[in-house]
mmCIF file of C-alpha atoms and ligand atoms in Angstrom:
data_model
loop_
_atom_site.group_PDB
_atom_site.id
_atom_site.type_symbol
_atom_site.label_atom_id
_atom_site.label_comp_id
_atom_site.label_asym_id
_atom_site.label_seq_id
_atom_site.Cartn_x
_atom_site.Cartn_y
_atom_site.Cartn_z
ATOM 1 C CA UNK A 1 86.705 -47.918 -34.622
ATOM 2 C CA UNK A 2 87.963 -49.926 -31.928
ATOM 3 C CA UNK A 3 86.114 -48.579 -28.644
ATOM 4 C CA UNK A 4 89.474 -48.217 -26.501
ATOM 5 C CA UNK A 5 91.315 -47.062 -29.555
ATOM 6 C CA UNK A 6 90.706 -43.220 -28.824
ATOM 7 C CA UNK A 7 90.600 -43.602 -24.699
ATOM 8 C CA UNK A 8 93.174 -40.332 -25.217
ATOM 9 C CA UNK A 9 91.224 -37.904 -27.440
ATOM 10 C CA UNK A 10 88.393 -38.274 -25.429
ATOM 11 C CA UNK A 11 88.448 -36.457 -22.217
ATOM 12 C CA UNK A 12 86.359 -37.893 -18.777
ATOM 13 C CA UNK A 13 83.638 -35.650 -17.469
ATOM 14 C CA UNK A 14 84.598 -33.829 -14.285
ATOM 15 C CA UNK A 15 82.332 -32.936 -10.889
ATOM 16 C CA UNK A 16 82.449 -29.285 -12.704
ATOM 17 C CA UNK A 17 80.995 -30.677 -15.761
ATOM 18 C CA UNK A 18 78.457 -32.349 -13.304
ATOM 19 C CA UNK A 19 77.757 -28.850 -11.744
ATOM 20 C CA UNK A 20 77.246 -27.474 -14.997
ATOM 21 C CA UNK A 21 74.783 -29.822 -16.258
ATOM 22 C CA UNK A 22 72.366 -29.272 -13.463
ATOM 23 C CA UNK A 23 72.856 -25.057 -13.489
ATOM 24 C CA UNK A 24 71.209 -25.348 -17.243
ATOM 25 C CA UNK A 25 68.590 -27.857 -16.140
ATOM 26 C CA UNK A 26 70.269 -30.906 -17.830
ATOM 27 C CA UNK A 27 69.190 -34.400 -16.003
ATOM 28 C CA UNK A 28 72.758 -36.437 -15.372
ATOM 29 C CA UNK A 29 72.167 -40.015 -15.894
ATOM 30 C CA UNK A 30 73.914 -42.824 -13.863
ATOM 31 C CA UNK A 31 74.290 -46.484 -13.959
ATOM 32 C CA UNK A 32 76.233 -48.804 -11.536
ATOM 33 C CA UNK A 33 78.845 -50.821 -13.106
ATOM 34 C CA UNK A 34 81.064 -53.800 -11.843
ATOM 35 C CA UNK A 35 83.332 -54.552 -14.563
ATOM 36 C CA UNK A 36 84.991 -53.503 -17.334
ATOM 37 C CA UNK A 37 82.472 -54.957 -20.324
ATOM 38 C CA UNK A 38 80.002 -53.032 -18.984
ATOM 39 C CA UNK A 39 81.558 -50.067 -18.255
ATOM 40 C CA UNK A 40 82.490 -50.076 -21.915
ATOM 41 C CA UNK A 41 78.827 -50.515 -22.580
ATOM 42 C CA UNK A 42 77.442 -47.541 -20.800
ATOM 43 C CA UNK A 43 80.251 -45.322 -21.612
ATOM 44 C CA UNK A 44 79.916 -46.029 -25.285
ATOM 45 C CA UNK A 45 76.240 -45.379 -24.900
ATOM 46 C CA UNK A 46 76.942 -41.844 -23.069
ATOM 47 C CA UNK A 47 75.494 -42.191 -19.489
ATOM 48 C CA UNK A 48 76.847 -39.686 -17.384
ATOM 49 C CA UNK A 49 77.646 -41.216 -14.323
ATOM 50 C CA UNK A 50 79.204 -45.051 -13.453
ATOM 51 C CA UNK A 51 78.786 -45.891 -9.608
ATOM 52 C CA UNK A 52 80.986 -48.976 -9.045
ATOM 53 C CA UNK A 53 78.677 -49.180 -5.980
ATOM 54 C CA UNK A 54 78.671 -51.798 -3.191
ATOM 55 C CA UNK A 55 75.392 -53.323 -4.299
ATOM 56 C CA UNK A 56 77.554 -55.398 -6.186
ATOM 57 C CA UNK A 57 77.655 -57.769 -2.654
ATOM 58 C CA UNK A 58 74.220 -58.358 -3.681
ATOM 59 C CA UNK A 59 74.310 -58.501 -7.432
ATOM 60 C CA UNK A 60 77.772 -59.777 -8.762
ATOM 61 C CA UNK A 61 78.292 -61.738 -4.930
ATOM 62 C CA UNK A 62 75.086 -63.359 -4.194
ATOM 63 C CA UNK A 63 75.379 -61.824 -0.591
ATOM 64 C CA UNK A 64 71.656 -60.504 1.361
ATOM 65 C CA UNK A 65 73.376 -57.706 2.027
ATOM 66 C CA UNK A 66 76.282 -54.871 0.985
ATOM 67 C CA UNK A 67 77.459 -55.635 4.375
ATOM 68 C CA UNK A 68 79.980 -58.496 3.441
ATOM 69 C CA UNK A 69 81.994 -56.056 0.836
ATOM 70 C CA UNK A 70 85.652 -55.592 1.691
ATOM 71 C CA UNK A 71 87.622 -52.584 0.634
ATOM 72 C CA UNK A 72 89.667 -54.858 -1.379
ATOM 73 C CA UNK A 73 86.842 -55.858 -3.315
ATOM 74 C CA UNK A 74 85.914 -52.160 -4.267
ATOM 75 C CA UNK A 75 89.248 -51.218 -5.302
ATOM 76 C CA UNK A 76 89.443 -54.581 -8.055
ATOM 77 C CA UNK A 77 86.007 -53.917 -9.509
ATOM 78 C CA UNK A 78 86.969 -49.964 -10.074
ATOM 79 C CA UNK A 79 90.010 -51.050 -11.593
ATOM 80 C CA UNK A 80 87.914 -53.424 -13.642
ATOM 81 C CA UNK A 81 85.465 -50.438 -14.579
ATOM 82 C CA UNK A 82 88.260 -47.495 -14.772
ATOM 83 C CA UNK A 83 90.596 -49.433 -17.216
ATOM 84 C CA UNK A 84 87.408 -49.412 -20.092
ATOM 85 C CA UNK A 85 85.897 -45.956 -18.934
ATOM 86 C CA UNK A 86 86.783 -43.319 -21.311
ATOM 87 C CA UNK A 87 84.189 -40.378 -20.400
ATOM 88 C CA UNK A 88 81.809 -41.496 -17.887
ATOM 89 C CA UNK A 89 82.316 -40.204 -14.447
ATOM 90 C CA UNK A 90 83.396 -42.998 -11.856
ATOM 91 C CA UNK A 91 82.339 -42.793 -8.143
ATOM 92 C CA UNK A 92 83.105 -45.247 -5.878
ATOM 93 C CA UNK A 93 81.227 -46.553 -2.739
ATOM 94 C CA UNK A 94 83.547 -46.522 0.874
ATOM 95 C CA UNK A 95 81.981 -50.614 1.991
ATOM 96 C CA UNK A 96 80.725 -50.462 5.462
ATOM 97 C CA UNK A 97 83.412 -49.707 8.536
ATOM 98 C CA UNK A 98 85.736 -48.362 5.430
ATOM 99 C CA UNK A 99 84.926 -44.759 7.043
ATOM 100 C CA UNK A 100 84.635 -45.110 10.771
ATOM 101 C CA UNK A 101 87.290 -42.602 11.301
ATOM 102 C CA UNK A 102 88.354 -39.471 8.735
ATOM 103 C CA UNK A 103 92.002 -41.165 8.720
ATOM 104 C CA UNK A 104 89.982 -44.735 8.123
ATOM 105 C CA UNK A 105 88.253 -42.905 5.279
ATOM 106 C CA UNK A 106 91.458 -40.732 4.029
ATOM 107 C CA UNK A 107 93.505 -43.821 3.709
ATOM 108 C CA UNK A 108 90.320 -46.122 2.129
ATOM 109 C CA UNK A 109 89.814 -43.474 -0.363
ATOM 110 C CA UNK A 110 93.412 -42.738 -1.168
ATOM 111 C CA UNK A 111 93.250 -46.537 -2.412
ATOM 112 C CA UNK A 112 89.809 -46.287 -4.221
ATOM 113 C CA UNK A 113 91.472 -43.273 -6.121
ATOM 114 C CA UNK A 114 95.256 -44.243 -6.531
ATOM 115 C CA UNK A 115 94.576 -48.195 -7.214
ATOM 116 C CA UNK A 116 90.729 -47.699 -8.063
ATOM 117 C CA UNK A 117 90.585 -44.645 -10.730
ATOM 118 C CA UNK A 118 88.104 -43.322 -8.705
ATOM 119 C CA UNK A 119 87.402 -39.547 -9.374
ATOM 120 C CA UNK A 120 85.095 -39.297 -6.164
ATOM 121 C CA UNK A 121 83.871 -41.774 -3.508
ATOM 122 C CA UNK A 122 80.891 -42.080 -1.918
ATOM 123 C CA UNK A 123 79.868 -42.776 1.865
ATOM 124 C CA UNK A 124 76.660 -43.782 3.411
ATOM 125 C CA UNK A 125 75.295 -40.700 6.316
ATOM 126 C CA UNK A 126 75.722 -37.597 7.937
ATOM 127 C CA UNK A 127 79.566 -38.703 8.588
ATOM 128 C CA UNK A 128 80.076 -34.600 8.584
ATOM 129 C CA UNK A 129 83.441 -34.591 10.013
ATOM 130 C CA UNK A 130 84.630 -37.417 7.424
ATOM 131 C CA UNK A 131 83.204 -35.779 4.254
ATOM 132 C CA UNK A 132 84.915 -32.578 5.689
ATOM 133 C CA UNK A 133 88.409 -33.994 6.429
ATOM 134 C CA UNK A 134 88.241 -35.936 2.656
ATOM 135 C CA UNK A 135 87.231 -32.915 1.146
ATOM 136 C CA UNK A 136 89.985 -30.834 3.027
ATOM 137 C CA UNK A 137 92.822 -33.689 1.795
ATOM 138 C CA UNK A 138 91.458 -33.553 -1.650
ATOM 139 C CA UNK A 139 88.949 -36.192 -2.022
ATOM 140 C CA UNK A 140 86.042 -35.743 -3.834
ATOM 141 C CA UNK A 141 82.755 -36.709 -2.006
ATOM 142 C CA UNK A 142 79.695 -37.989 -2.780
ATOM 143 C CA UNK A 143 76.842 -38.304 0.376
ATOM 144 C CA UNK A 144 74.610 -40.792 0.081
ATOM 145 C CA UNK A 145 71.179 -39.816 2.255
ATOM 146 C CA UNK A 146 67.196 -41.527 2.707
ATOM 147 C CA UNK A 147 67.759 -45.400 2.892
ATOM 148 C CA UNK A 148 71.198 -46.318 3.772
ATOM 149 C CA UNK A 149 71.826 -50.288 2.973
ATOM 150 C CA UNK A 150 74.948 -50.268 5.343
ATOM 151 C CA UNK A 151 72.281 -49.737 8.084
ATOM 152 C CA UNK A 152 69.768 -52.720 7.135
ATOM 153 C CA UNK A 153 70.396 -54.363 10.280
ATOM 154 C CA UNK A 154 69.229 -51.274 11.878
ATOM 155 C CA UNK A 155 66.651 -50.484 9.749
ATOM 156 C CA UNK A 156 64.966 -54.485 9.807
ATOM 157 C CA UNK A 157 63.929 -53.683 6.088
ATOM 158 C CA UNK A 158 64.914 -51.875 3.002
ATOM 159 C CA UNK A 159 61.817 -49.263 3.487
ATOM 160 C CA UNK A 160 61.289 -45.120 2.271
ATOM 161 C CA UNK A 161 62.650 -43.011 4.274
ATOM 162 C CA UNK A 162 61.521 -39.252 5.246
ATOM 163 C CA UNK A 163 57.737 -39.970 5.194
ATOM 164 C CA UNK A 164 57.129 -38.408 8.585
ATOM 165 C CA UNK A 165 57.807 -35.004 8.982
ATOM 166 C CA UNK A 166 60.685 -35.170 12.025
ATOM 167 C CA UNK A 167 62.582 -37.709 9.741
ATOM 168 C CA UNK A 168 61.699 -35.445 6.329
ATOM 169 C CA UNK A 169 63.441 -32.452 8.295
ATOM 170 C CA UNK A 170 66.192 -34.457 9.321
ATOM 171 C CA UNK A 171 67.203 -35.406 5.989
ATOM 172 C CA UNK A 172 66.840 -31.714 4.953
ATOM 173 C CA UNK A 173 69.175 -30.293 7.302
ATOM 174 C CA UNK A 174 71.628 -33.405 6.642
ATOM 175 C CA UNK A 175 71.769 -32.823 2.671
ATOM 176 C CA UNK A 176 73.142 -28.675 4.041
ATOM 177 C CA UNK A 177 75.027 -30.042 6.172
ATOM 178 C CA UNK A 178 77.054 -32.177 3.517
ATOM 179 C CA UNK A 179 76.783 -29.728 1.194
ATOM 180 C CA UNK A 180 78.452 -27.456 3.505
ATOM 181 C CA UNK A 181 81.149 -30.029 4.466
ATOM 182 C CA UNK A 182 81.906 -29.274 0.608
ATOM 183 C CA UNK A 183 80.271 -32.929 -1.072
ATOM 184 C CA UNK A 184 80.123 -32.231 -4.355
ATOM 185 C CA UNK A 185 77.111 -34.798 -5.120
ATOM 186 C CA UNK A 186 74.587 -36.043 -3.066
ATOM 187 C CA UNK A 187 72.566 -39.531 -3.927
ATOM 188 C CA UNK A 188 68.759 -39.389 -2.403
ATOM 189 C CA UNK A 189 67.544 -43.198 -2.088
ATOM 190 C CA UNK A 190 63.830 -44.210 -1.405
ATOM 191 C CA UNK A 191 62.362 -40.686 -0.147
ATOM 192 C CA UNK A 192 59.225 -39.093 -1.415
ATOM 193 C CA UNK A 193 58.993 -37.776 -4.218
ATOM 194 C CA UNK A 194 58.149 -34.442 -2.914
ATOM 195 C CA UNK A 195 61.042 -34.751 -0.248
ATOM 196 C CA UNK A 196 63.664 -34.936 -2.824
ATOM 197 C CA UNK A 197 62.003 -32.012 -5.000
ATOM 198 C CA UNK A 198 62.658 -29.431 -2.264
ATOM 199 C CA UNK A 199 66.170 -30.893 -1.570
ATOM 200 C CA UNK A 200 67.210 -30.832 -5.178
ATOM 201 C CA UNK A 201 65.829 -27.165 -5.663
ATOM 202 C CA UNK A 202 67.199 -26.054 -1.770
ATOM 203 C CA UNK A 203 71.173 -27.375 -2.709
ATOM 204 C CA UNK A 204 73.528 -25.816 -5.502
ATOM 205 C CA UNK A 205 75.494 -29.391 -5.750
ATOM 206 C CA UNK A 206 73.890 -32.095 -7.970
ATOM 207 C CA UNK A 207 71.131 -34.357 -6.464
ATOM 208 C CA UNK A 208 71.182 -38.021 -7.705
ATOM 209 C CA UNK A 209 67.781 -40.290 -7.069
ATOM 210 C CA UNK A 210 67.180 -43.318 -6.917
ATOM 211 C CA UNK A 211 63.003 -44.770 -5.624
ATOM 212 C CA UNK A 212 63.460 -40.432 -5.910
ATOM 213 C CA UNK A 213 60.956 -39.509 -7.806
ATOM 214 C CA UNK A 214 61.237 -37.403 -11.235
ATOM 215 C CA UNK A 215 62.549 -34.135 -9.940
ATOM 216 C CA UNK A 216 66.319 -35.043 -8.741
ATOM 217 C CA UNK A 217 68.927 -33.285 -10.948
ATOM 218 C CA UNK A 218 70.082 -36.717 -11.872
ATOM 219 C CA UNK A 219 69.026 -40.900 -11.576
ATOM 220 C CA UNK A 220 70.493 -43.700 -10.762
ATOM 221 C CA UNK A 221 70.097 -47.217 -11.327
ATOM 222 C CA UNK A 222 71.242 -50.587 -10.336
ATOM 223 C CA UNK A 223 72.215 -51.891 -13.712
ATOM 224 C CA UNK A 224 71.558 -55.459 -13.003
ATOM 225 C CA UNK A 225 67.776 -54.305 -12.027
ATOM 226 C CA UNK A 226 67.109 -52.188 -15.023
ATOM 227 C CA UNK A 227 68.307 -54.830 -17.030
ATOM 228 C CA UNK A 228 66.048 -57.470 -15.456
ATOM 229 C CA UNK A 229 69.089 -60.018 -14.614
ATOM 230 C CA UNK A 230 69.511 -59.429 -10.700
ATOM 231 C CA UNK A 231 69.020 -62.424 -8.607
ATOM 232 C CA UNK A 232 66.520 -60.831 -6.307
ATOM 233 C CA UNK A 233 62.970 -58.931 -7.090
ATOM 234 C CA UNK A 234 63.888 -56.265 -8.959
ATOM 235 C CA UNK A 235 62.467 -52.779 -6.694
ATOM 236 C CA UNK A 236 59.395 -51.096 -7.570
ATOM 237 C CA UNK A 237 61.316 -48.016 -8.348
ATOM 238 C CA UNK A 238 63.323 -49.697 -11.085
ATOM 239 C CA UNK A 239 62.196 -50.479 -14.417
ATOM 240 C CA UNK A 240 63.137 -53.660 -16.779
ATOM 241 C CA UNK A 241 64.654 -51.421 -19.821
ATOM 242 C CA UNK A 242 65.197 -54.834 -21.362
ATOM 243 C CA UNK A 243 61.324 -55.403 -22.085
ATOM 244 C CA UNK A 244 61.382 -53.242 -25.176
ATOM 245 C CA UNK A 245 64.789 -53.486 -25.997
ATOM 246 C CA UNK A 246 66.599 -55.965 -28.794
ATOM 247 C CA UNK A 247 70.159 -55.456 -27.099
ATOM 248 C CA UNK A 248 71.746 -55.029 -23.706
ATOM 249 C CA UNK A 249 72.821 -51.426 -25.758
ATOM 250 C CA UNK A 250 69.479 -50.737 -26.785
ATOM 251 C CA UNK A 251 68.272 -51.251 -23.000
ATOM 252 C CA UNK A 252 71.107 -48.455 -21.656
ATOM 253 C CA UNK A 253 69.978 -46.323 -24.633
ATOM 254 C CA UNK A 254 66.747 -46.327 -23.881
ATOM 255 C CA UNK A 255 67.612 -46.075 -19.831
ATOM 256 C CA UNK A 256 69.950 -42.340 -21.145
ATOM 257 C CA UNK A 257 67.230 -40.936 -23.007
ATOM 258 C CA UNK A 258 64.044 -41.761 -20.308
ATOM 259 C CA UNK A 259 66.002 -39.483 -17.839
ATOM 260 C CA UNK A 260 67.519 -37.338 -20.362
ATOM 261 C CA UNK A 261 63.658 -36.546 -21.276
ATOM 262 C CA UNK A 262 62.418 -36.339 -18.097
ATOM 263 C CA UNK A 263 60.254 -39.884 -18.497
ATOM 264 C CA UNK A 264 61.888 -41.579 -16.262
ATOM 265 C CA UNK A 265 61.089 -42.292 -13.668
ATOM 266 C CA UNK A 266 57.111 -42.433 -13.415
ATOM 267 C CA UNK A 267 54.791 -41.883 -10.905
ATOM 268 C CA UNK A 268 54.553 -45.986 -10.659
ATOM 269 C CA UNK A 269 58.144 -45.930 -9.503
ATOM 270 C CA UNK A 270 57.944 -43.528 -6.993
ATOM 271 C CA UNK A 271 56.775 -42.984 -3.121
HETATM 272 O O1 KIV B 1 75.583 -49.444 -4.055
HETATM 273 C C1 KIV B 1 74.827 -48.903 -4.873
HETATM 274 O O2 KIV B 1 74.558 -49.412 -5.966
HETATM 275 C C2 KIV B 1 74.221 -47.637 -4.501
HETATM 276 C C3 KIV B 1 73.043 -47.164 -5.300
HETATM 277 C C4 KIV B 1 71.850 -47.950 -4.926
HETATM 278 C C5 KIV B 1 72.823 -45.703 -5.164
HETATM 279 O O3 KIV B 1 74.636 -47.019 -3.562
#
């Protein structure tokens, strides 16, 4: 059967569905996506999760950093991935100074969703009052905590985060905090393992990881990476799903059922 032909029987997942999945233990998978071939791809296969995420500055663009994406740019390549999604979940990543302001974000996100197909965007920080003021008008939220790429030129490198103590508590009481501000998903990115165990067990909302170690509710990956075509070193906490795999399908099947099983990741790609 044609893949689009029965886009209406089939229903997309929902942030309850989401919620549901990690109450009964069930690890949520997630892949970024960029376009609609793909999206097709990893929908067909069953992942979870598509994050049309602003990596794609670095992977689709050819940029050094996310820093260059526009809003405009994020609202075409959800289109692209909505318009072939038929039960994945799509997030959406606010690009950097998208959110500066809650009425910044509100009107940002009211594109990502109404022009995008988002069902829930994501934003980079503690932005507490943002997350709060999207969530009052509506807007789903996903937080996005440990190493933040919008910061890079802060940060000087793309490094863990969380391995000292002051910094580990930090990023505990920020994960509450966005919880509280009613986020309904929160991505952990290059913390310790252990870190992102007590976070996962400490919040009710789903915990996505990514460099995360094994005990998130959920992973993510940059497909590009897992699929061993990105321009730049793929991270250590990735994994070339392509090695063992005949087919760019086989690769995503094999990338579903490693987290589905708990055997991805490994030790090797953690911190
Ligand atoms: O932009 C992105 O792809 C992301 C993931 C690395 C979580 O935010």
């Amino acid at each position: 059967m044609n893949h689009y032909a029965d886009k209406s029987t089939v229903k997309p997942l929902t942030v309850n569905d989401l919620a549901a999945m990690k109450l009964r233990g069930e690890k949520i998978t997630c892949l970024t996506a960029y376009d609609a071939s793909f999206s097709a791809l990893i929908d067909k296969v069953g992942v979870d999760m598509m994050l049309v995420g602003d990596s794609l500055g670095m992977v689709v663009q050819g940029h050094d950093t996310t820093l260059p994406v526009t809003i405009n740019d994020m609202v075409y390549h959800a289109r692209c991935v909505s318009n072939a999604r038929r039960r994945a979940f799509v997030i959406v990543d606010l690009p950097f100074m998208s959110y500066t302001t809650p009425v910044v974000a509100a009107k940002n996100a009211a594109r990502l969703m109404q022009s995008g197909g988002a069902q829930m965007v994501k934003l980079e920080g503690a932005r507490i009052e943002v997350v709060s003021f999207l969530v009052d008008q509506g807007i789903p939220v996903c937080g996005h905590l440990g190493l933040l790429p919008q910061l890079i030129n802060q940060l000087g490198s793309y490094k863990v985060q969380g391995k000292e103590p002051a910094d580990a508590a930090r990023i505990i009481a920020d994960a509450h905090q966005l919880q509280q501000a009613g986020a309904g998903l929160l991505v952990l990115e290059c913390v310790p393992a252990e870190l992102a165990r007590l976070i996962s067990d400490q919040l009710s909302i789903p915990v996505i990881g990514i460099g995360a170690g094994l005990d998130c509710d959920g992973q993510v990956l940059v497909l590009y990476d897992m699929l061993n075509i990105g321009i730049a070193k793929r991270p250590r906490f990735s994994k070339n799903f392509m090695q063992d795999a005949a087919t760019v399908e086989d690769a995503i099947h094999a990338y579903h059922q490693a987290v589905k099983q708990s055997h991805f990741p490994g030790t090797e790609h953690g911190f």
